[in-house]
Short mmCIF file of C-alpha atoms and ligand atoms in Angstrom, two decimals:
data_model
loop_
_atom_site.label_atom_id
_atom_site.label_comp_id
_atom_site.label_asym_id
_atom_site.label_seq_id
_atom_site.Cartn_x
_atom_site.Cartn_y
_atom_site.Cartn_z
CA UNK A 3 -6.13 -19.26 -10.37
CA UNK A 4 -3.46 -18.95 -13.02
CA UNK A 5 -3.84 -15.52 -14.56
CA UNK A 6 -2.22 -12.62 -12.56
CA UNK A 7 -4.39 -10.33 -10.55
CA UNK A 8 -4.56 -6.75 -11.85
CA UNK A 9 -4.38 -4.17 -9.07
CA UNK A 10 -5.44 -0.56 -8.64
CA UNK A 11 -3.43 0.92 -5.80
CA UNK A 12 -5.29 3.84 -4.22
CA UNK A 13 -3.05 6.12 -2.10
CA UNK A 14 -0.14 5.14 -4.28
CA UNK A 15 2.11 8.10 -3.40
CA UNK A 16 1.87 7.46 0.36
CA UNK A 17 4.15 5.38 2.58
CA UNK A 18 1.91 2.30 2.28
CA UNK A 19 1.23 2.84 -1.38
CA UNK A 20 4.91 2.90 -2.18
CA UNK A 21 5.47 -0.28 -0.18
CA UNK A 22 2.56 -2.00 -1.95
CA UNK A 23 3.84 -1.18 -5.42
CA UNK A 24 7.40 -2.25 -4.57
CA UNK A 25 6.39 -5.61 -3.03
CA UNK A 26 3.71 -6.28 -5.72
CA UNK A 27 6.66 -6.08 -8.20
CA UNK A 28 8.32 -9.02 -6.48
CA UNK A 29 5.32 -11.31 -7.19
CA UNK A 30 4.47 -13.02 -10.45
CA UNK A 31 0.83 -13.32 -9.60
CA UNK A 32 0.17 -9.64 -9.10
CA UNK A 33 0.38 -6.75 -11.53
CA UNK A 34 -0.21 -3.07 -10.73
CA UNK A 35 -2.19 -1.60 -13.60
CA UNK A 36 -3.26 1.70 -12.03
CA UNK A 37 -1.88 3.95 -9.30
CA UNK A 38 -4.10 6.65 -7.90
CA UNK A 39 -3.42 9.50 -5.42
CA UNK A 40 -4.43 13.02 -4.70
CA UNK A 41 -1.99 14.21 -7.33
CA UNK A 42 -0.82 11.87 -10.10
CA UNK A 43 1.97 9.70 -8.56
CA UNK A 44 5.26 9.42 -10.39
CA UNK A 45 7.80 6.63 -10.34
CA UNK A 46 5.37 3.76 -11.16
CA UNK A 47 5.83 0.09 -11.94
CA UNK A 48 6.21 -0.70 -15.64
CA UNK A 49 2.82 -0.76 -17.35
CA UNK A 50 0.90 1.02 -14.53
CA UNK A 51 -1.28 4.05 -15.40
CA UNK A 52 -1.12 7.08 -13.15
CA UNK A 53 -4.38 8.60 -12.13
CA UNK A 54 -5.50 11.44 -9.90
CA UNK A 55 -8.33 11.35 -7.35
CA UNK A 56 -10.34 13.52 -9.64
CA UNK A 57 -10.09 11.16 -12.61
CA UNK A 58 -10.64 7.75 -10.92
CA UNK A 59 -13.22 6.87 -13.54
CA UNK A 60 -10.41 6.83 -16.09
CA UNK A 61 -8.78 3.82 -14.39
CA UNK A 62 -8.21 0.85 -16.78
CA UNK A 63 -9.80 -2.54 -15.99
CA UNK A 64 -8.54 -4.10 -12.74
CA UNK A 65 -9.41 -7.15 -10.67
CA UNK A 66 -8.98 -5.79 -7.11
CA UNK A 67 -8.46 -2.31 -5.60
CA UNK A 68 -6.14 -1.84 -2.60
CA UNK A 69 -6.81 1.35 -0.70
CA UNK A 70 -4.38 2.81 1.94
CA UNK A 71 -5.39 6.48 1.80
CA UNK A 72 -7.21 8.84 4.03
CA UNK A 73 -10.89 8.84 5.10
CA UNK A 74 -11.67 11.80 2.84
CA UNK A 75 -10.41 9.78 -0.11
CA UNK A 76 -12.32 6.54 0.70
CA UNK A 77 -15.87 7.19 -0.66
CA UNK A 78 -14.87 7.58 -4.35
CA UNK A 79 -12.77 4.36 -4.45
CA UNK A 80 -15.54 2.34 -2.78
CA UNK A 81 -18.06 3.79 -5.28
CA UNK A 82 -15.74 2.91 -8.22
CA UNK A 83 -15.42 -0.69 -7.01
CA UNK A 84 -19.19 -1.12 -6.56
CA UNK A 85 -19.89 0.37 -10.05
CA UNK A 86 -17.23 -1.90 -11.64
CA UNK A 87 -18.20 -4.92 -9.56
CA UNK A 88 -14.68 -5.58 -8.30
CA UNK A 89 -13.35 -6.42 -4.81
CA UNK A 90 -11.87 -3.82 -2.46
CA UNK A 91 -9.11 -4.35 0.17
CA UNK A 92 -8.84 -1.35 2.47
CA UNK A 93 -6.53 -0.55 5.32
CA UNK A 94 -7.50 3.15 5.65
CA UNK A 95 -8.13 3.96 9.29
CA UNK A 96 -10.27 6.65 10.87
CA UNK A 97 -13.34 5.87 8.73
CA UNK A 98 -16.62 7.28 10.01
CA UNK A 99 -19.61 5.21 11.10
CA UNK A 100 -21.29 6.19 7.88
CA UNK A 101 -18.33 4.97 5.82
CA UNK A 102 -18.21 1.67 7.68
CA UNK A 103 -21.99 1.33 7.01
CA UNK A 104 -21.34 2.01 3.33
CA UNK A 105 -18.72 -0.69 3.28
CA UNK A 106 -21.13 -3.16 4.86
CA UNK A 107 -23.72 -2.27 2.20
CA UNK A 108 -21.18 -2.59 -0.59
CA UNK A 109 -20.39 -6.16 0.72
CA UNK A 110 -23.81 -7.17 -0.60
CA UNK A 111 -22.60 -6.75 -4.19
CA UNK A 112 -18.75 -7.01 -4.03
CA UNK A 113 -16.13 -8.78 -1.91
CA UNK A 114 -14.53 -6.45 0.65
CA UNK A 115 -11.89 -6.67 3.37
CA UNK A 116 -11.29 -3.82 5.76
CA UNK A 117 -8.77 -4.35 8.49
CA UNK A 118 -7.12 -1.85 10.88
CA UNK A 119 -3.98 -3.99 10.74
CA UNK A 120 -2.89 -6.60 8.22
CA UNK A 121 -0.08 -8.09 10.42
CA UNK A 122 -0.25 -11.71 11.57
CA UNK A 123 1.27 -10.72 14.91
CA UNK A 124 -1.60 -8.29 15.65
CA UNK A 125 -4.15 -10.99 14.77
CA UNK A 126 -2.55 -13.22 17.52
CA UNK A 127 -2.36 -10.23 19.91
CA UNK A 128 -6.13 -9.81 19.54
CA UNK A 129 -6.76 -13.39 20.63
CA UNK A 130 -4.39 -12.95 23.64
CA UNK A 131 -6.09 -9.69 24.70
CA UNK A 132 -9.56 -11.27 24.73
CA UNK A 133 -8.28 -14.22 26.66
CA UNK A 134 -6.51 -12.00 29.21
CA UNK A 135 -9.58 -9.75 29.61
CA UNK A 136 -11.69 -12.78 30.36
CA UNK A 137 -9.26 -14.14 32.93
CA UNK A 138 -8.56 -10.80 34.60
CA UNK A 139 -12.06 -9.53 35.30
CA UNK A 140 -12.13 -6.14 37.09
CA UNK A 141 -8.48 -5.33 36.33
CA UNK A 142 -7.78 -1.89 34.73
CA UNK A 143 -7.31 -2.23 31.02
CA UNK A 144 -5.32 0.46 29.18
CA UNK A 145 -4.27 0.50 25.52
CA UNK A 146 -1.27 2.70 24.71
CA UNK A 147 -0.36 3.14 21.04
CA UNK A 148 2.60 5.00 19.47
CA UNK A 149 3.02 6.04 15.81
CA UNK A 150 4.97 8.43 13.64
CA UNK A 151 4.19 12.15 13.73
CA UNK A 152 2.33 12.07 10.33
CA UNK A 153 -0.40 9.74 11.57
CA UNK A 154 -3.64 11.73 11.70
CA UNK A 155 -6.17 9.53 13.48
CA UNK A 156 -6.03 8.72 17.27
CA UNK A 157 -6.53 6.31 18.80
CA UNK A 158 -5.21 4.13 15.98
CA UNK A 159 -7.61 1.81 14.19
CA UNK A 160 -5.54 -1.12 15.59
CA UNK A 161 -5.95 0.17 19.15
CA UNK A 162 -9.71 0.36 18.66
CA UNK A 163 -9.79 -3.14 17.19
CA UNK A 164 -7.78 -4.41 20.15
CA UNK A 165 -10.13 -2.53 22.46
CA UNK A 166 -13.09 -4.31 20.85
CA UNK A 167 -11.45 -7.64 21.64
CA UNK A 168 -10.82 -6.50 25.26
CA UNK A 169 -14.48 -5.50 25.53
CA UNK A 170 -15.56 -8.95 24.14
CA UNK A 171 -13.60 -10.44 27.06
CA UNK A 172 -15.43 -8.20 29.55
CA UNK A 173 -12.88 -5.37 30.07
CA UNK A 174 -13.49 -1.62 29.73
CA UNK A 175 -10.42 -0.31 27.93
CA UNK A 176 -9.08 3.26 28.04
CA UNK A 177 -6.85 4.67 25.35
CA UNK A 178 -3.64 6.77 25.22
CA UNK A 179 -1.84 7.84 21.99
CA UNK A 180 1.69 9.05 21.36
CA UNK A 181 2.80 10.64 18.08
CA UNK A 182 6.63 10.77 17.84
CA UNK A 183 9.45 10.49 15.31
CA UNK A 184 9.20 7.66 12.73
CA UNK A 185 7.58 4.91 14.84
CA UNK A 186 5.91 2.46 12.47
CA UNK A 187 3.42 1.23 15.06
CA UNK A 188 3.52 -0.05 18.68
CA UNK A 189 0.53 -1.27 20.72
CA UNK A 190 0.63 -2.14 24.44
CA UNK A 191 -2.43 -3.61 26.13
CA UNK A 192 -1.93 -3.42 29.89
CA UNK A 193 -4.03 -5.12 32.60
CA UNK A 194 -3.28 -3.76 36.09
CA UNK A 195 -4.52 -4.38 39.60
CA UNK A 196 -3.11 -3.68 43.05
CA UNK A 197 0.40 -5.13 43.20
CA UNK A 198 0.70 -6.53 39.62
CA UNK A 199 0.48 -5.74 35.97
CA UNK A 200 0.35 -7.77 32.70
CA UNK A 201 1.51 -6.08 29.44
CA UNK A 202 0.89 -7.50 25.98
CA UNK A 203 2.95 -5.73 23.37
CA UNK A 204 3.21 -5.72 19.55
CA UNK A 205 5.94 -3.70 17.80
CA UNK A 206 5.94 -3.22 14.06
CA UNK A 207 9.40 -2.15 12.89
CA UNK A 208 8.73 -2.21 9.11
CA UNK A 209 5.48 -1.33 7.29
CA UNK A 210 6.19 -4.05 4.72
CA UNK A 211 4.39 -6.49 7.03
CA UNK A 212 1.07 -4.60 6.42
CA UNK A 213 1.75 -4.31 2.69
CA UNK A 214 2.52 -8.02 2.34
CA UNK A 215 -0.61 -8.92 4.26
CA UNK A 216 -2.77 -6.65 2.04
CA UNK A 217 -1.30 -8.11 -1.19
CA UNK A 218 -1.83 -11.64 0.07
CA UNK A 219 -5.53 -10.82 0.83
CA UNK A 220 -5.93 -9.04 -2.52
CA UNK A 221 -4.85 -12.15 -4.42
CA UNK A 222 -7.23 -14.33 -2.37
CA UNK A 223 -10.08 -11.88 -3.06
CA UNK A 224 -9.77 -11.98 -6.86
CA UNK A 225 -13.12 -13.23 -8.29
CA UNK A 226 -14.55 -14.00 -4.78
CA UNK A 227 -18.26 -13.97 -4.20
CA UNK A 228 -19.61 -10.77 -2.64
CA UNK A 229 -19.28 -10.46 1.17
CA UNK A 230 -17.32 -8.89 3.98
CA UNK A 231 -14.32 -11.07 4.58
CA UNK A 232 -11.87 -11.01 7.55
CA UNK A 233 -8.05 -11.34 7.07
CA UNK A 234 -8.39 -14.55 9.12
CA UNK A 235 -10.75 -15.99 6.43
CA UNK A 236 -8.07 -15.56 3.69
CA UNK A 237 -4.88 -16.79 5.37
CA UNK A 238 -4.46 -20.14 3.61
P1 NAD B 315 0.31 8.72 3.66
O1 NAD B 315 -0.10 10.12 4.25
O2 NAD B 315 1.77 8.48 3.46
O3 NAD B 315 -0.45 8.48 2.27
C1 NAD B 315 -1.78 8.80 1.99
C2 NAD B 315 -2.08 8.61 0.56
O4 NAD B 315 -3.47 8.99 0.37
C3 NAD B 315 -1.28 9.47 -0.43
O5 NAD B 315 -1.02 8.70 -1.61
C4 NAD B 315 -2.27 10.64 -0.79
O6 NAD B 315 -2.04 11.12 -2.15
C5 NAD B 315 -3.57 9.84 -0.78
N1 NAD B 315 -4.70 10.77 -0.66
C6 NAD B 315 -4.89 11.69 0.35
N2 NAD B 315 -6.01 12.40 0.10
C7 NAD B 315 -6.52 11.85 -0.99
C8 NAD B 315 -7.72 12.18 -1.82
N3 NAD B 315 -8.61 13.12 -1.41
N4 NAD B 315 -7.96 11.35 -2.90
C9 NAD B 315 -7.14 10.40 -3.26
N5 NAD B 315 -5.99 10.04 -2.56
C10 NAD B 315 -5.70 10.89 -1.52
O7 NAD B 315 -0.37 7.63 4.64
P2 NAD B 315 0.16 6.11 4.88
O8 NAD B 315 1.10 6.07 6.01
O9 NAD B 315 0.55 5.48 3.63
O10 NAD B 315 -1.25 5.51 5.47
C11 NAD B 315 -2.38 5.48 4.63
C12 NAD B 315 -3.54 4.91 5.50
O11 NAD B 315 -3.24 3.53 5.85
C13 NAD B 315 -3.78 5.58 6.87
O12 NAD B 315 -5.20 5.59 7.08
C14 NAD B 315 -3.07 4.70 7.81
O13 NAD B 315 -3.59 4.79 9.12
C15 NAD B 315 -3.38 3.34 7.22
N6 NAD B 315 -2.48 2.20 7.60
C16 NAD B 315 -3.13 1.02 7.78
C17 NAD B 315 -2.39 -0.08 8.04
C18 NAD B 315 -3.03 -1.46 8.16
O14 NAD B 315 -2.39 -2.52 8.29
N7 NAD B 315 -4.41 -1.47 8.07
C19 NAD B 315 -0.96 0.02 8.12
C20 NAD B 315 -0.36 1.23 7.90
C21 NAD B 315 -1.17 2.35 7.64
#
């Protein structure tokens, strides 16, 4: 595809939104045309229109929406994408079961990607966790996650996704969450039995990894057929 992909960034004033807009500006194939947040975000890329949550319908035409906001902000952006027939990439964690069901329903008419974590390292960690769970049957499995003090949901979406992989391998994971300082994100999956312990750890030191992953996926989603895609489907 030659033409650039026009993006709407939802949650534009947040930590992730800011990283997305900065990194999109480094790519020739992406263009931020709209930036939405609870209050109209300032300091936008050239040519981007600032919109508030209350005026999402005023967004100019875009090819893909990228949403890193909060669960209470999610329904309107999903609804906008369905009504306009454009793909949605979302990394918002803490969605309810009803919101996940709405995302699945939307995938019948638009292309969607939702991921708790857009980093390649965590994708590999998930494979390792499932393999370890299968090999270490009956060991205790504990998932400990640490994030900055502003993070609202706990356990993190990534911890729950890793837990699902552990369950797929036959383990029964328990969760513990720490909220401290400015930690970008750390996940430890521990398998323990009498006399020994295995720890699998991922540490994110810079949230640019998540933003880069989401931008990569957004470009791949431009003009895709409807469906629920995984990050792994769009890596090439
Ligand atoms: P943040 O608190 O810094 O930013 C939240 C953004 O959402 C702000 O722009 C805010 O204006 C907007 N917002 C809040 N309420 C809104 C509303 N009602 N309508 C419209 N916009 C609203 O948060 P953050 O650190 O940027 O994280 C955002 C989300 O992304 C969280 O759910 C976080 O867990 C998730 N996250 C996911 C990944 C991943 O790889 N999937 C990585 C990092 C963070």
